[in-house]
XYZ file of C-alpha atoms in Angstrom:
617
model
C -0.061 0.092 0.151
C 1.189 3.489 -0.490
C 2.884 5.289 2.359
C 0.714 8.270 3.353
C -0.700 9.693 6.556
C -4.310 9.214 7.479
C -6.770 11.905 6.444
C -6.358 15.328 7.831
C -9.946 15.486 8.974
C -11.555 13.230 11.495
C -13.347 10.075 10.035
C -16.793 10.393 11.494
C -18.779 7.202 11.682
C -22.208 6.812 12.860
C -22.457 3.739 15.130
C -23.344 0.777 13.044
C -26.124 -0.999 14.767
C -24.823 -4.481 15.409
C -22.311 -6.818 14.139
C -23.284 -10.416 14.704
C -21.212 -13.644 15.980
C -20.240 -15.670 12.632
C -21.786 -18.926 14.151
C -24.585 -20.733 12.577
C -28.211 -19.868 13.657
C -30.434 -22.245 14.835
C -33.347 -23.817 12.549
C -36.359 -21.302 11.937
C -38.740 -20.214 14.707
C -36.374 -21.717 17.591
C -33.973 -18.845 18.098
C -34.168 -16.762 21.253
C -35.589 -13.268 20.736
C -33.390 -10.978 18.589
C -31.302 -8.334 20.601
C -33.114 -5.051 21.059
C -30.282 -2.997 19.969
C -31.790 -2.683 16.503
C -34.946 -1.125 17.889
C -33.100 1.043 20.463
C -30.945 2.761 17.501
C -33.827 2.948 15.316
C -35.588 5.332 17.599
C -32.484 7.559 17.677
C -32.772 8.426 14.036
C -34.277 11.745 14.269
C -32.200 15.052 13.808
C -33.301 16.337 17.513
C -31.816 13.132 19.221
C -28.318 12.254 19.973
C -26.791 9.038 18.319
C -23.400 7.400 19.090
C -20.571 8.252 16.708
C -17.093 6.869 16.575
C -14.615 9.646 15.477
C -11.416 7.833 14.067
C -8.236 10.124 14.102
C -5.678 7.707 12.787
C -2.188 6.793 14.471
C -1.013 7.927 17.852
C 1.633 10.631 17.583
C 4.794 10.627 19.472
C 5.183 13.070 22.501
C 1.582 13.831 22.231
C -0.432 15.398 25.133
C -3.045 13.523 26.816
C -5.458 12.064 24.208
C -8.355 12.405 26.607
C -7.513 16.235 26.729
C -7.285 16.655 23.012
C -10.678 14.813 22.531
C -12.333 17.000 25.290
C -11.115 20.109 23.548
C -12.172 18.990 20.188
C -15.735 18.408 21.398
C -15.914 21.361 23.553
C -14.977 23.726 20.309
C -17.611 21.768 18.450
C -20.395 22.019 20.978
C -19.571 25.333 22.345
C -19.906 24.012 26.193
C -17.326 22.074 27.992
C -19.442 20.512 30.613
C -21.875 19.247 27.911
C -19.080 18.093 25.770
C -17.403 16.002 28.523
C -20.923 14.253 29.141
C -21.375 13.627 25.418
C -18.069 11.629 25.290
C -18.403 7.865 25.886
C -14.894 6.704 25.498
C -11.380 7.762 24.483
C -9.270 5.400 22.296
C -5.751 6.306 23.117
C -3.527 3.245 23.975
C -2.894 2.048 20.445
C -4.580 4.540 18.188
C -6.470 7.729 18.297
C -10.046 8.478 18.396
C -13.121 8.604 20.555
C -16.707 7.795 20.790
C -19.502 10.422 21.811
C -23.090 11.039 21.609
C -23.861 13.797 19.251
C -26.745 15.508 17.439
C -26.276 14.798 13.691
C -25.440 18.787 13.158
C -22.623 18.435 15.770
C -21.111 15.438 13.800
C -21.272 17.308 10.569
C -19.357 20.441 12.373
C -16.908 17.758 13.888
C -16.173 16.363 10.592
C -15.246 19.932 8.952
C -12.784 20.461 11.909
C -9.045 20.735 11.018
C -6.879 18.006 13.033
C -3.242 17.415 13.651
C -3.939 13.554 13.120
C -11.296 -32.420 19.079
C -10.485 -33.573 16.246
C -10.041 -30.870 14.190
C -6.364 -30.446 14.998
C -5.582 -34.123 14.256
C -7.473 -33.757 11.062
C -5.379 -30.740 10.081
C -2.153 -32.882 10.760
C -1.234 -31.243 14.294
C -1.282 -34.043 16.823
C -0.595 -33.725 20.520
C 2.827 -34.991 19.924
C 3.854 -32.452 17.549
C 7.131 -30.537 17.761
C 6.507 -27.597 19.540
C 8.595 -24.615 21.067
C 7.210 -24.987 24.479
C 8.941 -22.129 26.257
C 8.035 -19.579 23.252
C 4.314 -20.791 23.175
C 4.071 -20.225 26.731
C 4.947 -16.667 26.197
C 2.456 -16.302 23.459
C -0.723 -14.598 24.149
C -3.999 -15.203 21.956
C -6.497 -12.492 22.261
C -10.226 -13.473 21.612
C -12.626 -10.665 20.925
C -16.016 -12.538 21.761
C -18.884 -13.012 24.289
C -16.637 -13.442 27.230
C -15.069 -16.502 28.938
C -15.925 -19.084 31.510
C -12.457 -19.431 32.961
C -13.615 -22.543 35.070
C -13.752 -24.923 32.163
C -11.319 -27.648 32.276
C -9.989 -26.458 28.936
C -8.609 -23.487 30.942
C -6.551 -25.364 33.652
C -3.492 -23.767 34.587
C -2.009 -26.703 35.998
C 1.852 -26.462 35.043
C 1.778 -22.843 34.018
C 4.171 -20.134 35.523
C 3.616 -16.257 35.591
C 2.522 -14.536 32.401
C 5.146 -13.238 29.972
C 6.749 -10.004 31.046
C 5.413 -8.227 28.028
C 1.790 -8.660 29.344
C 0.315 -5.484 30.474
C -3.440 -6.359 30.712
C -5.687 -7.259 33.577
C -8.812 -9.227 34.674
C -11.963 -7.032 35.408
C -14.408 -8.299 37.864
C -18.328 -8.373 37.178
C -21.439 -10.405 37.863
C -20.469 -13.931 38.791
C -16.875 -13.436 38.094
C -14.245 -12.565 40.639
C -11.159 -12.977 38.546
C -9.297 -15.162 35.991
C -7.472 -18.425 36.601
C -5.898 -19.431 39.869
C -3.914 -16.404 41.183
C -0.440 -16.461 42.298
C 1.428 -13.875 44.098
C 5.237 -12.970 42.660
C 7.181 -9.861 43.794
C 4.254 -7.862 45.323
C 2.048 -8.594 41.898
C -0.959 -10.983 41.644
C -0.789 -12.846 38.386
C -3.195 -15.330 36.691
C -1.592 -18.274 34.779
C -3.614 -19.656 31.707
C -6.561 -17.132 31.131
C -4.304 -13.953 32.029
C -6.652 -11.344 30.977
C -10.604 -11.231 30.886
C -12.058 -7.538 30.126
C -15.300 -6.358 29.032
C -16.819 -3.234 27.084
C -20.063 -2.052 27.273
C -19.694 1.763 25.770
C -22.413 0.641 23.331
C -24.974 0.176 26.308
C -26.328 -2.979 25.122
C -26.075 -4.631 28.405
C -27.409 -3.150 31.640
C -25.060 -2.184 34.421
C -26.272 -5.028 36.681
C -25.325 -7.494 33.753
C -21.645 -6.373 32.911
C -19.186 -8.896 33.450
C -16.244 -10.919 31.576
C -18.290 -14.098 31.846
C -19.441 -15.947 28.926
C -23.075 -16.635 29.596
C -23.702 -17.641 26.020
C -20.952 -20.132 25.249
C -19.754 -18.867 22.009
C -16.419 -16.989 23.489
C -15.586 -19.933 25.561
C -15.765 -22.130 22.483
C -13.764 -20.188 20.148
C -11.001 -19.549 23.101
C -10.628 -23.246 23.953
C -10.441 -24.040 20.144
C -7.668 -21.510 19.626
C -5.623 -22.224 22.736
C -7.136 -24.571 25.218
C -5.297 -27.193 27.238
C -5.719 -30.900 26.444
C -8.703 -32.480 28.098
C -9.136 -36.399 27.577
C -12.615 -37.827 27.283
C -14.206 -34.645 26.405
C -17.726 -34.938 24.730
C -21.311 -33.779 24.816
C -23.226 -36.840 26.417
C -20.885 -39.296 24.967
C -21.104 -37.749 21.126
C -17.968 -36.613 19.420
C -15.863 -38.195 22.287
C -11.961 -37.623 22.177
C -9.277 -35.059 23.314
C -10.331 -31.597 23.188
C -7.321 -29.082 22.865
C -6.453 -25.791 21.204
C -3.872 -25.355 18.496
C -1.314 -23.975 21.037
C -2.243 -25.459 24.373
C 0.530 -23.759 26.396
C -0.402 -20.417 25.033
C -2.084 -17.684 27.235
C -5.495 -16.396 26.562
C -6.707 -12.890 26.879
C -10.449 -12.498 26.677
C -12.268 -9.340 25.536
C -15.842 -9.216 25.766
C -17.566 -7.069 23.128
C -20.675 -9.050 22.518
C -23.805 -9.096 24.484
C -27.066 -11.144 23.993
C -26.045 -11.698 20.324
C -24.999 -8.163 19.417
C -21.557 -6.656 19.126
C -21.095 -2.876 18.804
C -18.624 -0.899 16.766
C -17.660 1.319 19.951
C -16.845 -1.825 22.007
C -14.974 -3.723 19.377
C -12.669 -0.592 18.883
C -12.273 -0.188 22.608
C -11.207 -3.902 22.713
C -8.870 -3.651 19.878
C -7.236 -0.603 21.603
C -6.740 -2.532 24.745
C -5.594 -5.865 23.275
C -2.723 -3.956 21.192
C -1.412 -2.228 24.228
C -1.796 -5.156 26.302
C 0.900 -6.989 24.402
C -1.059 -9.805 22.533
C 0.393 -11.972 19.754
C -2.423 -12.856 17.751
C -6.271 -11.573 17.627
C -8.992 -14.029 17.134
C -12.524 -12.418 15.935
C -15.349 -14.495 15.183
C -17.522 -11.476 14.644
C -19.079 -10.120 11.364
C -21.331 -8.017 9.437
C -21.981 -6.339 6.233
C -19.152 -5.163 4.097
C -18.306 -1.548 4.779
C -15.676 0.879 3.650
C -12.541 0.365 5.530
C -12.524 4.018 7.242
C -16.151 2.893 8.522
C -15.557 -0.520 9.456
C -14.377 -1.166 13.240
C -12.922 -4.470 12.657
C -10.821 -3.012 9.713
C -9.648 -0.040 11.732
C -8.620 -2.111 14.695
C -6.842 -4.855 12.870
C -4.938 -2.370 10.712
C -3.321 -0.787 13.941
C -2.798 -4.270 15.160
C -0.906 -5.194 11.945
C 1.173 -1.912 12.438
C 2.159 -3.360 15.665
C 2.948 -6.670 14.336
C -0.047 -8.598 15.637
C -2.027 -10.670 12.969
C -6.068 -10.552 13.195
C -7.978 -13.592 12.209
C -11.532 -13.107 11.272
C -14.420 -15.046 10.354
C -15.779 -14.999 6.752
C -19.333 -15.062 7.398
C -22.118 -17.653 7.005
C -24.285 -16.195 4.241
C -23.091 -18.650 1.579
C -23.479 -20.244 -0.703
C -24.497 -17.062 -2.466
C -21.913 -14.791 -4.085
C -20.686 -11.581 -2.833
C -21.476 -12.270 0.853
C -17.971 -12.308 2.254
C -17.409 -10.274 5.335
C -14.084 -8.879 6.957
C -12.431 -8.254 3.752
C -9.596 -5.801 4.796
C -6.084 -7.111 2.968
C -4.353 -7.439 6.526
C -6.933 -9.437 8.001
C -6.679 -13.373 7.451
C -10.262 -14.036 6.587
C -11.234 -17.744 7.070
C -13.989 -19.890 5.590
C -15.368 -22.907 7.153
C -14.860 -26.473 5.934
C -15.788 -29.937 7.110
C -13.704 -32.547 8.768
C -13.713 -36.123 8.071
C -16.238 -36.937 11.034
C -19.909 -36.445 10.559
C -22.559 -36.555 13.231
C -25.410 -38.910 11.971
C -28.792 -39.483 13.744
C -30.572 -42.266 11.871
C -34.153 -43.094 11.862
C -35.489 -46.506 11.659
C -39.156 -47.142 10.333
C -41.513 -49.901 11.330
C -41.061 -51.364 7.824
C -37.275 -51.999 8.419
C -36.184 -48.898 6.321
C -33.294 -47.201 7.764
C -32.755 -43.499 6.956
C -29.962 -41.468 7.534
C -30.303 -37.951 9.251
C -27.947 -35.228 10.854
C -28.534 -33.842 14.387
C -26.852 -33.439 17.796
C -29.463 -36.002 19.580
C -28.236 -36.731 23.066
C -31.329 -38.631 23.893
C -31.386 -42.666 23.773
C -35.124 -43.967 23.453
C -35.728 -46.916 25.536
C -38.427 -48.943 23.367
C -37.775 -50.641 20.041
C -40.459 -48.483 18.262
C -42.820 -45.622 18.744
C -46.266 -44.578 17.226
C -45.312 -42.302 14.048
C -47.689 -39.520 13.003
C -47.395 -36.553 10.719
C -48.300 -32.867 11.144
C -51.521 -33.104 8.946
C -52.983 -36.004 11.120
C -51.878 -34.370 14.377
C -53.551 -30.996 13.549
C -55.657 -29.373 16.153
C -59.155 -29.284 14.788
C -60.268 -26.453 17.108
C -57.926 -23.792 15.698
C -59.514 -21.443 13.389
C -59.112 -17.842 12.070
C -57.706 -16.007 9.034
C -54.325 -17.823 9.701
C -54.347 -21.290 11.393
C -50.509 -21.767 10.604
C -48.974 -24.657 8.753
C -49.931 -28.084 10.218
C -47.584 -29.894 7.972
C -44.563 -27.890 9.258
C -45.762 -28.401 12.720
C -45.802 -24.697 13.391
C -46.814 -23.382 16.799
C -50.323 -23.783 18.082
C -51.289 -25.966 15.091
C -51.075 -29.201 16.627
C -53.317 -30.988 19.108
C -51.362 -32.114 22.261
C -53.397 -35.445 22.664
C -52.633 -36.579 19.141
C -48.802 -35.749 19.519
C -48.242 -37.013 22.996
C -46.098 -40.107 23.015
C -45.507 -40.039 19.437
C -42.663 -39.501 17.100
C -43.906 -36.662 14.754
C -42.760 -35.952 11.043
C -42.585 -32.472 10.193
C -41.725 -30.646 6.866
C -39.247 -27.929 7.781
C -37.349 -27.283 11.146
C -40.212 -25.793 13.099
C -41.052 -28.767 15.159
C -37.728 -29.031 16.846
C -39.032 -26.987 19.895
C -42.703 -27.447 19.201
C -43.068 -31.058 19.567
C -41.287 -31.508 22.855
C -43.362 -29.091 24.535
C -46.430 -30.765 23.366
C -45.316 -34.357 24.944
C -44.142 -35.753 21.777
C -41.363 -38.529 22.021
C -39.400 -37.230 19.084
C -39.392 -35.091 15.919
C -38.342 -35.992 12.352
C -37.783 -32.866 10.214
C -37.341 -32.825 6.596
C -35.203 -29.799 5.488
C -32.185 -30.021 3.050
C -31.032 -26.667 4.587
C -30.104 -28.324 7.982
C -27.935 -31.263 6.364
C -24.693 -29.677 6.239
C -23.970 -29.593 9.801
C -25.508 -30.922 13.034
C -27.814 -28.635 15.025
C -28.830 -29.807 18.661
C -32.360 -30.806 19.352
C -34.203 -30.165 22.709
C -35.576 -33.612 22.551
C -35.041 -36.983 20.511
C -34.911 -35.521 16.775
C -33.163 -35.527 13.678
C -33.134 -33.767 10.305
C -33.413 -35.706 7.065
C -33.477 -34.777 3.427
C -36.578 -33.736 1.663
C -36.667 -36.756 -0.497
C -36.510 -38.977 2.596
C -39.116 -36.926 4.044
C -41.292 -37.738 1.150
C -40.557 -41.527 2.041
C -41.570 -41.059 5.567
C -44.672 -39.306 4.908
C -45.795 -41.968 2.305
C -45.043 -44.587 4.934
C -47.277 -42.900 7.315
C -50.196 -42.273 4.865
C -50.111 -45.815 3.619
C -49.702 -47.943 6.830
C -52.259 -48.544 9.513
C -49.919 -48.402 12.561
C -46.760 -46.478 11.409
C -43.971 -46.887 13.823
C -40.298 -45.331 14.127
C -37.358 -44.966 16.333
C -34.904 -42.157 16.342
C -31.263 -43.118 17.495
C -28.826 -41.237 19.567
C -26.319 -39.360 17.588
C -22.946 -41.187 16.338
C -20.090 -40.342 14.461
C -19.303 -41.867 11.301
C -16.368 -41.263 8.940
C -16.493 -38.790 5.829
C -14.678 -37.784 3.081
C -13.361 -34.166 3.643
C -12.343 -31.403 3.523
C -14.975 -29.304 1.809
C -15.963 -25.950 2.026
C -19.504 -25.624 3.921
C -22.323 -24.282 1.900
C -23.224 -21.923 4.442
C -19.618 -20.272 4.419
C -19.672 -16.884 2.696
C -18.321 -16.536 -0.855
C -16.535 -13.554 -2.757
C -16.189 -11.725 -4.702
C -15.927 -8.545 -2.455
C -16.799 -5.225 -3.679
C -14.767 -2.974 -1.339
C -11.400 -4.012 -2.990
C -12.376 -6.405 -5.697
C -8.871 -6.925 -6.924
C -8.092 -8.758 -3.575
C -9.461 -12.370 -3.322
C -11.412 -13.418 -0.188
C -11.591 -15.557 1.877
C -8.095 -16.199 2.258
C -8.164 -19.798 3.560
C -10.457 -22.509 4.817
C -10.151 -24.262 8.374
C -12.597 -26.789 10.185
C -15.713 -24.972 10.952
C -18.275 -27.838 10.941
C -19.539 -29.867 13.841
C -16.615 -28.757 16.134
C -16.506 -30.022 19.909
C -15.071 -27.315 22.402
C -15.496 -25.879 25.647
C -19.054 -24.304 26.671
C -20.173 -22.313 29.580
C -22.428 -23.605 32.483
C -24.452 -20.266 32.494
C -26.675 -21.369 29.671
C -28.174 -24.511 28.392
C -26.869 -26.565 25.361
C -29.297 -24.892 23.021
C -30.122 -21.801 24.799
C -33.756 -22.345 24.264
C -36.849 -22.527 26.495
C -37.500 -26.235 27.666
C -33.637 -27.349 27.509
C -32.318 -27.959 30.813
C -28.989 -29.625 29.704
C -25.823 -27.704 31.014
C -22.878 -28.995 29.383
C -19.053 -28.339 29.487
C -18.544 -29.168 25.949
C -20.670 -28.512 23.065
C -20.908 -28.988 19.437
C -21.052 -26.001 17.185
C -20.538 -24.996 13.529
C -19.689 -21.565 11.543
C -16.797 -19.522 10.235
C -16.784 -18.628 14.117
C -15.491 -22.064 14.786
C -13.186 -21.962 11.708
C -11.638 -18.596 12.865
C -9.905 -19.809 16.045
C -8.448 -22.934 14.234
C -6.684 -20.267 11.882
C -5.847 -18.043 14.769
C -4.351 -20.931 16.766
C -2.407 -22.177 13.490
C -0.957 -18.573 13.159
C 0.138 -18.675 16.932
C 1.805 -21.991 16.176
C 3.823 -20.643 13.295
C 4.834 -17.583 15.294
C 6.238 -19.625 18.002
C 8.572 -20.978 15.768
C 9.280 -17.582 13.732
C 8.605 -14.734 16.627
C 9.904 -12.189 14.264
C 7.820 -12.852 11.328
C 5.380 -9.961 10.592
C 1.691 -10.448 10.216
C 2.037 -10.606 6.501
C 4.569 -13.141 6.624
C 2.700 -15.403 8.910
C -0.419 -14.966 6.706
C 1.336 -15.921 3.474
C 3.160 -18.756 4.964
C -0.313 -20.215 6.213
C -1.927 -19.603 2.862
C 1.043 -21.286 0.847
C 1.295 -24.206 3.408
C -1.848 -26.006 2.129
C -3.245 -28.134 -0.619
C -5.842 -27.167 -3.216
C -8.258 -29.972 -2.109
C -10.978 -27.980 -0.530
C -13.883 -27.992 -2.731
C -16.926 -25.659 -2.665
C -20.009 -27.752 -2.732
C -22.120 -25.381 -4.965
C -19.264 -23.977 -7.058
C -16.421 -25.514 -9.294
C -13.505 -23.823 -7.277
C -10.788 -25.026 -5.275
C -9.412 -23.472 -2.130
C -6.544 -23.451 0.170
C -6.710 -25.689 3.384
C -3.866 -25.120 5.888
C -2.170 -28.263 6.684
C 0.578 -27.517 9.660
C 2.237 -30.694 9.353
C 3.872 -29.419 6.114
C 7.180 -27.138 5.782
C 5.977 -23.561 6.016
C 5.095 -22.124 2.735
C 6.529 -18.888 0.966
C 6.763 -16.159 3.514
C 6.039 -12.596 1.948
C 6.347 -9.489 3.758
C 4.566 -6.206 3.277
C 4.708 -2.736 4.641
C 1.396 -1.512 6.337
C 0.237 2.035 6.014
C -3.062 3.930 5.665
C -3.973 5.484 2.122
C -6.133 8.437 1.525
C -8.991 8.341 -0.595
């Protein structure tokens, strides 16, 4: 990129409503209520109400007075009242780059813009076994930052047994909050208290998504714990979810330290918090940043992840980001800045199969995470049409075939396995007392979703067979088996993984690389249930999730692994080495394209370096 200074005027970005985790969503009609952030911000669109703006001012200058004073002075000059200006400012970014967030009227933002400034298995599948050659001391001094939904430090994957004090370069800390009194086991060394494995846990809520009595570094959703353990969790033998996908769960760099930065609350992540986390992580001394968060493509100067990762790259820190889960449509790729390692999701050589056997002896393969083992040989089988509630009336009575809410009779469903067209029945049938649910939907065959009760997803064609069997048999029967792992050919890029081309900088191809992101077993939190859905009371230490969110920490762990052997390599050098240490053997399911898939057991590929600087429009 050309060497030039950031623009001499501040870059004023209205706070983008929400960025979302890049994990796969649940089947339709079973998601928890969406965050209210969009609604809150939609109410702030009038010209007479203040809205959150991020004022990005480029790099920090050497020997500069307090950035906080500079920001306060700039706001005072714009608003005309020092007291109001100080109250308007939400946060100053001044540890790693220059900027601030403030609540302003649109006309105040316009004036400010015109001001002149002075500027489990997946690792084995990848070829990185537990006994791989490692530089243990350097790995122990490596810090992986995870920007996500927080962390549950009590997970076995974050045990600090055998760890010494943090590396001397570490400047971070552990916040306290609701149900969170500190990081790992604390040790006292020369008048200072240290944590050992999880050495940092911060939270950022400048966007105001969470209420004050909810703020905590603790992960209450499971997403952040899952990604952190995938990147750098210690080895835990016998990890599974109710015996499913059992094996040794571990991260790519088990001896590395973890720094968690909570920026996501209730499914939403705001720019103001993302930038604050980048600002802190860079100054804290981390080595790699993993960000399983995405959103619509935006100009780099308006994209908090692009800005934060740019300044990280300037300090020698590689940022690894999720490509998004909007595939297989073209042009859906996210996190496209060239200095980011953008990761697609691919399969591993294990499929989680949940089969159905009909009373006529026919076996049908399905996909789900079904933790339930039914006791009887067979159960009565019925479909949504035959189980319809005859008392339902009105202009819209719902789709009986799809088993939509309030369309079925409890007495007809109770004790039976119900066949539904589509995914709605996954939460409806258990609440009505049904024994199990068979759902036909091709959309949910690419990765295994957990069910609340006994259940599985089958293909549309197999669903037609089941429906025909029900309608032509006097007493139809079926059984749903507990999920088991079976071998499959891999890797291939998951259909849900977002595709290019990108529009922001079309000459740069994205994603950069593919990594395991389908049916990944990793650590979870005890502060929610397995599905996070009403009616589910299963609390698990490990869970199976899918998405480019799961692929991202694999690539981040691989980047950290490479850095332990080449500590002086730049982010660009590590990125190019990963991209060229691969095979063109990952195939898009819906496109005739090959894609690089990282193989860490190979000799590192070509290492290219590049200088990083901003470029004016």
